[in-house]
Coordinates of C-alpha atoms and ligand atoms in Angstrom, one line a residue:
M1 CA -190.1 122.1 -180.7
N2 CA -187.0 122.9 -178.6
D3 CA -184.5 120.4 -177.0
Q4 CA -186.2 120.6 -173.6
E5 CA -189.5 119.4 -175.1
K6 CA -188.0 116.4 -176.7
L7 CA -186.8 114.8 -173.5
K8 CA -188.7 111.7 -172.5
T9 CA -191.6 112.2 -170.2
S10 CA -192.3 110.1 -167.1
G11 CA -195.4 108.8 -168.9
E12 CA -193.3 107.6 -171.8
Y13 CA -191.0 105.9 -169.4
V14 CA -193.9 104.0 -167.8
N15 CA -195.4 103.1 -171.2
A16 CA -192.0 101.7 -172.3
L17 CA -191.9 99.5 -169.2
K18 CA -195.5 98.2 -169.8
K19 CA -194.4 97.0 -173.3
M20 CA -191.8 94.7 -171.8
R21 CA -192.2 90.9 -171.6
P22 CA -193.4 90.0 -168.1
N23 CA -190.5 88.4 -166.2
I24 CA -190.9 89.8 -162.7
I25 CA -191.6 87.4 -159.9
T26 CA -192.9 87.9 -156.4
D27 CA -194.0 84.5 -155.1
K28 CA -195.4 84.0 -158.6
L29 CA -194.9 85.5 -162.1
L30 CA -196.6 88.8 -162.3
E31 CA -198.8 89.3 -165.4
K32 CA -199.0 93.0 -164.9
P33 CA -195.9 93.9 -162.7
F34 CA -196.2 97.6 -163.3
E35 CA -199.6 97.6 -161.6
D36 CA -198.1 96.3 -158.4
E37 CA -198.4 99.0 -155.8
D38 CA -194.9 98.7 -154.4
I39 CA -193.3 98.5 -157.8
Q40 CA -195.2 101.6 -158.9
K41 CA -193.8 103.5 -155.9
G42 CA -190.3 102.5 -157.0
M43 CA -191.2 103.7 -160.6
N44 CA -192.4 107.0 -159.1
V45 CA -188.8 107.7 -158.0
I46 CA -187.5 107.3 -161.5
C47 CA -190.5 109.3 -162.9
L48 CA -189.4 112.3 -160.8
S49 CA -186.0 112.3 -162.5
Y50 CA -187.8 112.6 -165.8
D51 CA -190.2 115.2 -164.6
C52 CA -187.5 117.4 -163.1
A53 CA -185.6 117.3 -166.4
Q54 CA -188.7 118.8 -168.1
D55 CA -188.9 121.6 -165.6
P56 CA -187.4 124.8 -167.1
E57 CA -186.4 126.0 -163.6
Q58 CA -184.3 122.9 -163.0
K59 CA -183.0 122.4 -166.5
D60 CA -179.5 123.7 -165.7
I61 CA -179.0 121.1 -162.9
M62 CA -181.0 118.1 -164.3
T63 CA -179.8 118.2 -167.9
A64 CA -176.7 118.7 -170.0
R65 CA -175.7 118.9 -173.6
S66 CA -174.2 115.7 -174.9
P67 CA -171.1 116.0 -177.1
L68 CA -172.1 112.6 -178.5
N69 CA -175.5 113.5 -180.1
G70 CA -175.4 117.3 -179.6
K71 CA -178.7 117.2 -177.7
I72 CA -179.9 118.2 -174.3
I73 CA -180.0 114.9 -172.3
N74 CA -180.8 113.8 -168.7
R75 CA -177.7 114.6 -166.6
Y76 CA -177.7 111.0 -165.3
N77 CA -176.7 109.8 -168.8
Y78 CA -174.1 112.5 -169.2
I79 CA -170.3 111.8 -168.7
P80 CA -168.8 114.7 -166.6
R81 CA -165.9 116.6 -168.2
T82 CA -165.4 119.5 -165.9
K83 CA -165.5 120.2 -162.1
E84 CA -168.6 122.2 -162.8
D85 CA -170.2 119.0 -164.3
L86 CA -169.3 117.0 -161.1
K87 CA -170.8 119.7 -158.9
K88 CA -174.0 119.7 -160.9
R89 CA -174.2 115.9 -160.9
L90 CA -174.0 115.9 -157.1
Q91 CA -176.5 118.8 -156.8
M92 CA -179.0 116.8 -159.0
I93 CA -178.7 113.7 -156.7
N94 CA -178.9 115.8 -153.6
I95 CA -182.1 117.7 -154.8
L96 CA -183.8 114.4 -155.8
S97 CA -182.8 112.6 -152.6
K98 CA -184.3 115.3 -150.5
E99 CA -187.6 114.4 -152.1
V100 CA -187.4 110.6 -152.5
V101 CA -184.6 109.7 -149.9
C102 CA -182.8 107.4 -152.4
A103 CA -182.8 108.7 -155.9
Q104 CA -181.8 105.2 -157.2
R105 CA -181.0 106.3 -160.8
C106 CA -177.3 107.2 -159.9
V107 CA -176.3 103.5 -160.0
G108 CA -176.9 103.1 -163.7
G109 CA -175.5 106.5 -164.5
D110 CA -172.3 105.6 -162.5
A111 CA -172.0 102.4 -164.5
L112 CA -172.1 104.3 -167.8
Y113 CA -169.5 106.7 -166.4
A114 CA -167.2 103.9 -165.1
L115 CA -167.5 102.0 -168.4
F116 CA -166.6 105.2 -170.4
V117 CA -163.3 105.5 -168.5
G118 CA -162.7 101.7 -168.1
T119 CA -163.2 100.7 -171.8
H120 CA -160.8 103.5 -172.8
K121 CA -158.2 102.1 -170.5
L122 CA -158.9 98.5 -171.7
D123 CA -158.5 99.3 -175.4
K124 CA -155.3 101.2 -174.7
S125 CA -153.9 98.2 -172.7
N126 CA -154.8 96.0 -175.7
K127 CA -152.9 98.4 -177.9
D128 CA -156.2 99.4 -179.6
K129 CA -156.7 95.9 -181.0
T130 CA -160.1 95.9 -179.3
D131 CA -163.0 98.4 -179.8
Y132 CA -164.8 98.2 -176.5
H133 CA -164.7 102.0 -176.1
Q134 CA -166.4 102.5 -179.5
R135 CA -169.0 99.9 -178.6
L136 CA -169.6 101.8 -175.3
L137 CA -169.9 105.1 -177.1
K138 CA -172.5 103.6 -179.5
Y139 CA -174.5 102.2 -176.6
L140 CA -174.2 105.4 -174.6
R141 CA -175.6 107.3 -177.6
Y142 CA -178.5 104.8 -177.7
I143 CA -179.2 105.4 -174.0
Q144 CA -179.0 109.2 -174.5
D145 CA -181.1 109.3 -177.7
N146 CA -183.8 107.3 -176.0
D147 CA -183.4 108.8 -172.6
I148 CA -183.3 105.4 -170.9
A149 CA -182.7 105.0 -167.1
P150 CA -180.6 101.8 -166.9
A151 CA -179.9 99.8 -163.7
A152 CA -176.4 98.6 -162.8
A153 CA -175.8 95.0 -161.8
V154 CA -172.3 94.7 -160.2
T155 CA -172.9 92.6 -157.1
D156 CA -173.0 88.8 -157.7
A157 CA -174.6 86.3 -155.4
K158 CA -171.0 85.5 -154.5
G159 CA -171.3 82.1 -152.8
D160 CA -168.5 81.3 -150.3
R161 CA -166.9 84.7 -149.8
S162 CA -163.5 83.1 -149.1
L163 CA -163.3 81.5 -152.6
L164 CA -162.7 83.0 -156.1
P165 CA -165.4 82.7 -158.7
F166 CA -163.9 79.8 -160.5
Q167 CA -163.5 77.9 -157.1
Q168 CA -167.2 78.2 -156.2
M169 CA -169.3 75.0 -155.8
E170 CA -172.0 76.7 -157.8
K171 CA -170.8 78.4 -160.9
G172 CA -173.9 80.6 -161.1
S173 CA -172.8 82.4 -157.9
Y174 CA -171.2 84.8 -160.3
V175 CA -172.4 85.8 -163.8
H176 CA -170.2 84.0 -166.3
I177 CA -169.8 83.1 -170.0
V178 CA -171.5 79.8 -170.8
K179 CA -170.8 79.8 -174.5
K180 CA -169.1 82.0 -177.1
T181 CA -170.1 82.4 -180.7
D182 CA -169.0 84.7 -183.5
E183 CA -172.1 86.8 -182.8
G184 CA -171.7 87.2 -179.0
I185 CA -171.8 85.3 -175.7
Y186 CA -174.3 83.4 -173.6
V187 CA -174.2 84.2 -169.9
S188 CA -175.7 82.7 -166.7
G189 CA -175.6 83.6 -163.0
I190 CA -177.2 85.8 -160.4
K191 CA -176.7 89.5 -159.6
T192 CA -178.4 90.8 -156.4
P193 CA -179.6 93.1 -154.8
I194 CA -180.0 95.5 -157.8
T195 CA -181.6 98.9 -157.3
M196 CA -184.4 99.8 -159.8
S197 CA -183.8 96.5 -161.7
L198 CA -187.5 95.8 -161.6
Y199 CA -188.5 99.0 -163.3
T200 CA -185.8 99.5 -165.9
E201 CA -185.6 99.0 -169.7
E202 CA -181.9 98.2 -169.6
I203 CA -179.4 96.5 -167.3
I204 CA -175.7 97.2 -167.3
V205 CA -173.6 94.3 -166.0
M206 CA -170.1 94.7 -164.6
P207 CA -167.7 92.6 -162.5
G208 CA -167.6 93.5 -158.8
L209 CA -164.1 92.2 -157.8
Q210 CA -160.5 91.4 -158.6
L211 CA -160.3 88.3 -160.8
S212 CA -157.6 85.7 -161.4
E213 CA -156.4 84.2 -164.6
N214 CA -158.7 81.2 -163.9
D215 CA -161.7 83.6 -163.7
K216 CA -161.6 84.7 -167.4
D217 CA -165.2 83.5 -167.9
F218 CA -166.3 85.8 -165.1
A219 CA -164.5 88.9 -166.6
I220 CA -167.5 90.3 -168.5
A221 CA -169.2 93.6 -168.8
F222 CA -172.2 94.1 -171.0
A223 CA -175.6 95.7 -171.4
I224 CA -178.9 93.8 -171.9
Q225 CA -182.6 94.6 -172.2
G226 CA -184.4 93.9 -168.9
D227 CA -186.8 91.5 -170.6
A228 CA -184.3 89.7 -172.8
D229 CA -184.9 85.9 -173.2
G230 CA -183.5 84.0 -170.3
I231 CA -183.7 86.9 -167.8
E232 CA -185.9 86.6 -164.6
R233 CA -186.3 89.4 -162.1
Y234 CA -187.3 88.7 -158.5
V235 CA -188.9 91.3 -156.2
L236 CA -187.0 91.4 -153.0
G237 CA -187.8 92.6 -149.4
P238 CA -191.4 91.1 -149.2
E239 CA -191.7 92.5 -145.6
V240 CA -191.3 96.1 -146.8
K241 CA -194.9 97.1 -146.9
S242 CA -196.2 100.3 -148.5
M243 CA -197.8 102.8 -146.1
K244 CA -201.3 103.9 -147.0
G245 CA -202.4 106.3 -144.2
D246 CA -203.2 110.0 -144.7
H247 CA -200.5 110.8 -142.2
A248 CA -197.8 108.7 -143.9
P249 CA -194.8 110.6 -145.4
T250 CA -194.2 110.6 -149.2
H251 CA -191.4 108.1 -148.7
G252 CA -193.6 105.0 -148.3
R253 CA -196.9 106.5 -149.5
K254 CA -195.6 107.7 -152.9
Y255 CA -192.0 106.6 -153.2
L256 CA -190.2 103.3 -152.3
N257 CA -187.0 101.5 -152.8
K258 CA -187.8 98.1 -154.3
E259 CA -184.7 96.0 -154.9
G260 CA -184.5 93.2 -157.4
M261 CA -182.6 90.0 -158.0
I262 CA -181.6 89.4 -161.6
V263 CA -181.2 85.8 -162.8
F264 CA -179.5 85.1 -166.1
N265 CA -180.3 81.7 -167.6
N266 CA -178.2 81.3 -170.8
V267 CA -178.9 84.9 -171.9
F268 CA -177.5 85.9 -175.3
V269 CA -175.5 89.1 -175.5
P270 CA -174.5 90.4 -179.0
N271 CA -170.9 91.6 -179.5
Q272 CA -171.8 95.2 -179.9
R273 CA -173.2 95.2 -176.3
I274 CA -170.1 93.6 -174.7
F275 CA -167.6 95.9 -173.0
L276 CA -165.2 93.4 -171.4
C277 CA -164.8 89.8 -172.4
G278 CA -162.2 87.7 -170.7
E279 CA -159.6 90.3 -169.8
H280 CA -159.4 89.2 -166.1
R281 CA -156.9 91.9 -165.1
F282 CA -159.6 94.5 -165.8
G283 CA -162.1 93.0 -163.4
A284 CA -160.6 95.0 -160.5
T285 CA -160.2 98.1 -162.7
F286 CA -163.9 98.1 -163.7
A287 CA -165.0 97.3 -160.2
N288 CA -162.9 100.0 -158.6
L289 CA -163.9 102.7 -161.1
F290 CA -167.6 101.9 -160.5
A291 CA -167.2 101.7 -156.7
T292 CA -165.4 105.1 -156.5
L293 CA -167.9 106.8 -158.7
H294 CA -170.8 105.3 -156.8
R295 CA -169.3 106.3 -153.4
F296 CA -168.9 109.8 -154.8
S297 CA -172.7 109.8 -155.5
Y298 CA -173.2 108.8 -151.9
T299 CA -171.5 112.1 -150.9
A300 CA -174.6 113.8 -152.4
C301 CA -177.5 111.6 -151.3
K302 CA -176.3 111.0 -147.7
P303 CA -176.0 114.8 -146.9
A304 CA -179.6 115.1 -148.1
L305 CA -180.6 112.5 -145.6
F306 CA -178.6 114.0 -142.8
D307 CA -180.2 117.4 -143.6
I308 CA -183.6 115.7 -143.4
M309 CA -182.6 114.2 -140.0
T310 CA -181.2 117.6 -138.8
G311 CA -184.5 119.3 -139.6
T312 CA -186.5 116.5 -138.1
A313 CA -184.5 116.6 -134.9
M314 CA -185.1 120.4 -134.6
L315 CA -188.8 120.1 -135.3
I316 CA -189.5 117.2 -132.9
S317 CA -187.7 119.1 -130.1
E318 CA -189.8 122.1 -130.9
Y319 CA -193.0 120.0 -130.8
N320 CA -192.1 118.2 -127.7
G321 CA -190.9 121.2 -125.7
T322 CA -187.4 119.7 -125.4
K323 CA -185.7 122.6 -127.3
G324 CA -184.2 124.2 -124.2
E325 CA -181.3 122.7 -122.4
Y326 CA -181.9 120.8 -119.2
F327 CA -179.8 118.6 -116.9
L328 CA -178.0 115.8 -118.9
S329 CA -179.9 116.4 -122.1
N330 CA -178.3 118.9 -124.4
T331 CA -180.5 119.1 -127.4
S332 CA -178.4 121.5 -129.5
E333 CA -175.4 119.3 -129.0
K334 CA -177.4 116.3 -130.3
I335 CA -178.6 118.3 -133.3
L336 CA -175.1 119.4 -134.0
E337 CA -173.9 115.7 -134.1
I338 CA -176.4 115.0 -136.9
A339 CA -175.5 118.3 -138.8
K340 CA -171.8 117.3 -138.4
A341 CA -172.4 114.3 -140.5
S342 CA -173.9 116.4 -143.3
I343 CA -171.1 118.9 -143.1
L344 CA -168.3 116.3 -143.1
V345 CA -169.7 114.3 -146.0
S346 CA -170.4 117.4 -148.1
G347 CA -166.9 118.6 -147.3
M348 CA -165.5 115.3 -148.7
A349 CA -167.6 115.8 -151.9
K350 CA -166.2 119.3 -152.3
A351 CA -162.6 118.0 -151.8
A352 CA -163.2 115.1 -154.3
I353 CA -164.3 117.6 -156.9
E354 CA -161.5 120.1 -156.1
M355 CA -158.9 117.3 -156.6
A356 CA -160.6 115.7 -159.6
K357 CA -158.5 115.0 -162.7
V358 CA -159.4 114.7 -166.3
D359 CA -158.7 111.2 -167.5
E360 CA -157.3 110.2 -170.9
S361 CA -160.8 109.2 -172.0
G362 CA -161.9 112.9 -171.7
A363 CA -164.0 112.3 -168.6
I364 CA -163.1 114.0 -165.3
F365 CA -162.7 111.7 -162.4
P366 CA -163.3 112.7 -158.7
D367 CA -160.5 112.1 -156.3
S368 CA -160.6 108.5 -155.1
V369 CA -159.5 109.1 -151.5
Y370 CA -162.0 111.9 -150.7
A371 CA -164.8 110.1 -152.6
N372 CA -164.2 106.9 -150.6
M373 CA -163.7 108.8 -147.4
G374 CA -167.0 110.5 -147.9
K375 CA -168.9 107.2 -148.1
F376 CA -166.8 105.8 -145.3
I377 CA -167.7 108.6 -142.9
S378 CA -171.4 108.6 -144.0
S379 CA -171.7 104.8 -143.2
E380 CA -169.9 105.3 -139.9
L381 CA -172.1 108.2 -138.8
F382 CA -175.4 107.0 -140.2
P383 CA -176.2 104.6 -137.3
K384 CA -175.2 107.3 -134.8
T385 CA -177.6 109.9 -136.4
V386 CA -180.4 107.3 -136.4
S387 CA -179.8 106.6 -132.7
I388 CA -179.8 110.4 -131.8
L389 CA -183.2 110.8 -133.6
Q390 CA -184.6 107.7 -131.8
D391 CA -183.4 109.2 -128.5
M392 CA -184.8 112.7 -129.2
A393 CA -188.2 111.5 -130.4
G394 CA -188.9 109.3 -127.4
S395 CA -191.0 106.2 -127.7
L396 CA -193.9 107.7 -129.7
P397 CA -192.7 106.9 -133.3
A398 CA -192.7 103.2 -132.4
N399 CA -195.9 103.4 -130.4
L400 CA -198.4 105.3 -132.5
P401 CA -202.2 104.6 -132.1
Y402 CA -204.2 103.9 -135.3
E403 CA -204.4 107.2 -137.2
N404 CA -208.2 106.7 -137.9
L405 CA -208.8 107.4 -134.3
L406 CA -207.9 111.1 -134.9
K407 CA -211.1 111.4 -136.9
D408 CA -213.3 109.1 -134.7
E409 CA -215.8 111.1 -132.5
Q410 CA -215.6 108.5 -129.8
Y411 CA -211.8 108.3 -129.5
Q412 CA -210.3 111.4 -130.9
K413 CA -210.3 113.3 -127.6
T414 CA -208.1 110.6 -126.0
V415 CA -205.7 110.5 -128.9
K416 CA -205.5 114.3 -128.9
T417 CA -204.7 114.2 -125.2
L418 CA -201.8 111.9 -126.0
F419 CA -200.4 114.4 -128.5
A420 CA -201.1 117.5 -126.4
R421 CA -197.8 119.4 -126.1
S422 CA -197.1 123.0 -127.1
K423 CA -199.9 125.4 -128.0
G424 CA -200.7 125.8 -131.7
I425 CA -199.4 122.4 -132.9
S426 CA -202.3 120.2 -134.0
A427 CA -202.5 116.5 -133.1
E428 CA -202.6 115.7 -136.8
D429 CA -199.3 117.5 -137.4
H430 CA -197.7 115.8 -134.4
Y431 CA -198.9 112.5 -135.7
K432 CA -197.4 113.2 -139.2
L433 CA -194.1 114.1 -137.7
N434 CA -193.9 111.0 -135.5
E435 CA -195.0 108.8 -138.4
F436 CA -192.2 110.4 -140.5
I437 CA -189.7 109.6 -137.7
R438 CA -191.0 106.1 -137.6
V439 CA -190.3 105.7 -141.3
L440 CA -186.8 107.2 -140.9
V441 CA -185.6 105.3 -137.8
A442 CA -188.1 102.6 -136.7
S443 CA -189.5 100.8 -139.7
T444 CA -188.5 98.2 -142.3
E445 CA -187.8 101.0 -144.7
S446 CA -185.4 102.4 -142.1
G447 CA -183.7 99.0 -142.0
L448 CA -183.3 99.1 -145.7
L449 CA -181.8 102.6 -145.5
Q450 CA -179.4 101.6 -142.7
I451 CA -178.2 98.5 -144.6
G452 CA -178.0 100.5 -147.8
S453 CA -175.9 103.2 -146.1
K454 CA -173.5 100.4 -145.0
H455 CA -173.3 98.1 -148.0
G456 CA -174.4 100.2 -151.0
G457 CA -171.4 100.8 -153.2
G458 CA -169.5 98.1 -151.3
N459 CA -168.8 97.6 -147.7
K460 CA -166.5 99.4 -145.3
E461 CA -163.6 97.1 -145.8
A462 CA -163.5 97.8 -149.5
E463 CA -163.7 101.5 -148.8
K464 CA -160.8 101.2 -146.4
V465 CA -158.7 99.3 -149.0
A466 CA -159.4 102.0 -151.6
I467 CA -158.4 104.8 -149.2
Y468 CA -155.3 103.0 -147.9
A469 CA -154.1 102.0 -151.3
N470 CA -154.4 105.5 -152.7
S471 CA -152.8 107.1 -149.5
L472 CA -149.7 104.9 -149.2
R473 CA -147.3 107.3 -150.8
W474 CA -148.5 110.2 -148.6
M475 CA -148.3 107.9 -145.5
F476 CA -144.7 106.9 -146.4
N477 CA -143.9 110.6 -146.7
C478 CA -145.3 111.1 -143.2
K479 CA -143.1 108.4 -141.9
N480 CA -140.0 109.9 -143.6
M481 CA -140.9 113.3 -142.2
V482 CA -141.1 112.0 -138.7
K483 CA -137.8 110.1 -139.3
K484 CA -136.2 113.4 -140.1
M485 CA -137.8 115.2 -137.2
V486 CA -136.9 112.6 -134.6
L487 CA -133.8 110.8 -135.8
K488 CA -131.9 113.7 -137.2
S489 CA -128.6 114.2 -135.5
N490 CA -128.4 117.3 -133.3
Ligands
LIG1 C1 -180.1 99.0 -150.5 C2 -179.0 98.3 -151.3 C3 -179.0 98.6 -152.7 C4 -178.0 98.0 -153.5 N1 -178.0 98.3 -154.8 C5 -177.1 97.7 -155.6 C6 -177.1 97.9 -157.1 O1 -177.9 98.7 -157.6 N2 -176.2 97.3 -157.8 C7 -175.3 96.4 -157.3 O2 -174.5 95.9 -158.0 N3 -175.3 96.2 -156.0 C8 -176.2 96.8 -155.1 N4 -176.1 96.5 -153.8 C9 -175.2 95.5 -153.3 C10 -174.0 96.0 -152.5 O3 -173.1 96.6 -153.3 C11 -173.5 94.9 -151.6 O4 -174.5 94.6 -150.7 C12 -172.2 95.1 -151.0 O5 -171.2 95.1 -152.0 C13 -171.8 94.0 -150.0 O6 -172.0 92.7 -150.5 P1 -172.9 91.6 -149.8 O7 -174.2 92.2 -149.5 O8 -172.8 90.4 -150.6 O9 -172.2 91.4 -148.4 P2 -170.8 90.6 -148.1 O10 -169.8 91.0 -149.1 O11 -171.1 89.2 -147.9 O12 -170.4 91.3 -146.8 C14 -170.9 90.9 -145.5 C15 -169.7 91.0 -144.5 O13 -168.8 90.0 -144.8 C16 -167.5 90.6 -144.9 N5 -166.7 89.8 -145.9 C17 -167.0 89.7 -147.2 N6 -166.1 88.9 -147.8 C18 -165.2 88.5 -146.9 C19 -164.1 87.6 -146.8 N7 -163.7 87.0 -147.9 N8 -163.5 87.4 -145.7 C20 -164.0 88.0 -144.5 N9 -165.0 88.8 -144.5 C21 -165.6 89.0 -145.6 C22 -167.7 92.0 -145.3 O14 -166.6 92.9 -144.9 C23 -168.9 92.3 -144.5 O15 -168.6 92.7 -143.2 C24 -177.1 97.1 -152.9 C25 -177.1 96.9 -151.6 C26 -178.1 97.4 -150.7 C27 -178.1 97.1 -149.3

């Protein structure tokens, strides 16, 4: 048996989930959560990451050899060491996103990556009196050996945004230590919304903000089984309904983003799974490392989405006969605006890789300014691209008749007349394309994508702070340059 054959299959991933203690709640506790249609569609997204890793043709992109266990592992669980690694990581996310829209698994992979770098820094700052990095390496090996796809829980419920964690009226607004023993810690609190948390075996918990000395109880990072005692997982977005029609696109019919809320009720975490415990100064370090890496991942998935929208815009203009230019409606200019988003964000990804530096931990780290700018540009341009596609498609995506009518002898003639456009394009194909556009720009799924593009990996303000803080030296140099140019004596 070669290395490739030993990788976990998607069937094994599903079976592992089915063995877990039921703790998933919609409006009631689900006895068999992995038979829920929407949760299954979320699981299908993760299954694809396992299936692609098994495919010999995709092996180079989807897998890597781990220096920890010497085996071929899923690239999501691999810590990049070279620029080539970073390139392949983004290629993997981009390829998967083109199939499933949001590949989801990057969040957990980014948390492992951030903890690899962060725990090394933390031990060094503690003059190696702590062994967080060794604990992390042991855990990482466990994840790699068992080919687990973890979720990452960084965002807390947060309560009153103007107050620090220790000032909150409700302590559970942030995950915190309730009790410490020689064996570990007990934690409580809420993390939400957490991607793929409903269909994961493992959850990685990290702090999401800067912490003060009074916030020591909130300065924690750890890993925990998704069904550990005291954990409840709530299914979010009840209004996001699966699409069932023959003409529905794969995103909706087969794949879905199902977010979850994780509630910790006095959950025990053993010492070997704790990667930060009370060192409040490192709250910001861990949060920033994760945020930069996750925003870097966005520079791969968002170009995938912009490419999908570029192609959709081209196709709908072909179908509708609006391809040519006519007074006050320049189609090629509109398409270029969508393509521009893809080019700009991909360019930021390339720059972040080009400027990446190897950290003392041995991991390579993408450039923070370009990674953050990539996400910043993508969230700025996403609403614009959605708006262009809404404009180009006209009202049909939001006003489709029932698809069954296409097969109904009595009504199909009328419906086909509605779709009659250019010769050679069937009403069925036209319906499919409009249904696809509806999902992309006029559905609850679209709402989730739009909010995800804004808030996923942190909001715009946080991105601006990261860009500004890391650009100050250069900005001051600019000022000095102008001082010399303008104020120099003649
Ligand atoms: C689709 C999706 C998937 C996600 N997946 C994950 C995941 O897997 N793991 C994870 O950890 N998180 C995840 N998140 C959470 C995401 O990181 C957060 O949504 C993001 O950090 C913003 O936090 P928030 O939603 O609490 O909004 P808020 O922080 O409340 O922001 C709302 C607005 O308030 C402003 N604001 C915030 N604080 C202040 C203040 N003190 N003063 C003035 N203005 C303020 C912000 O700038 C923003 O404009 C996901 C989010 C989405 C939408």
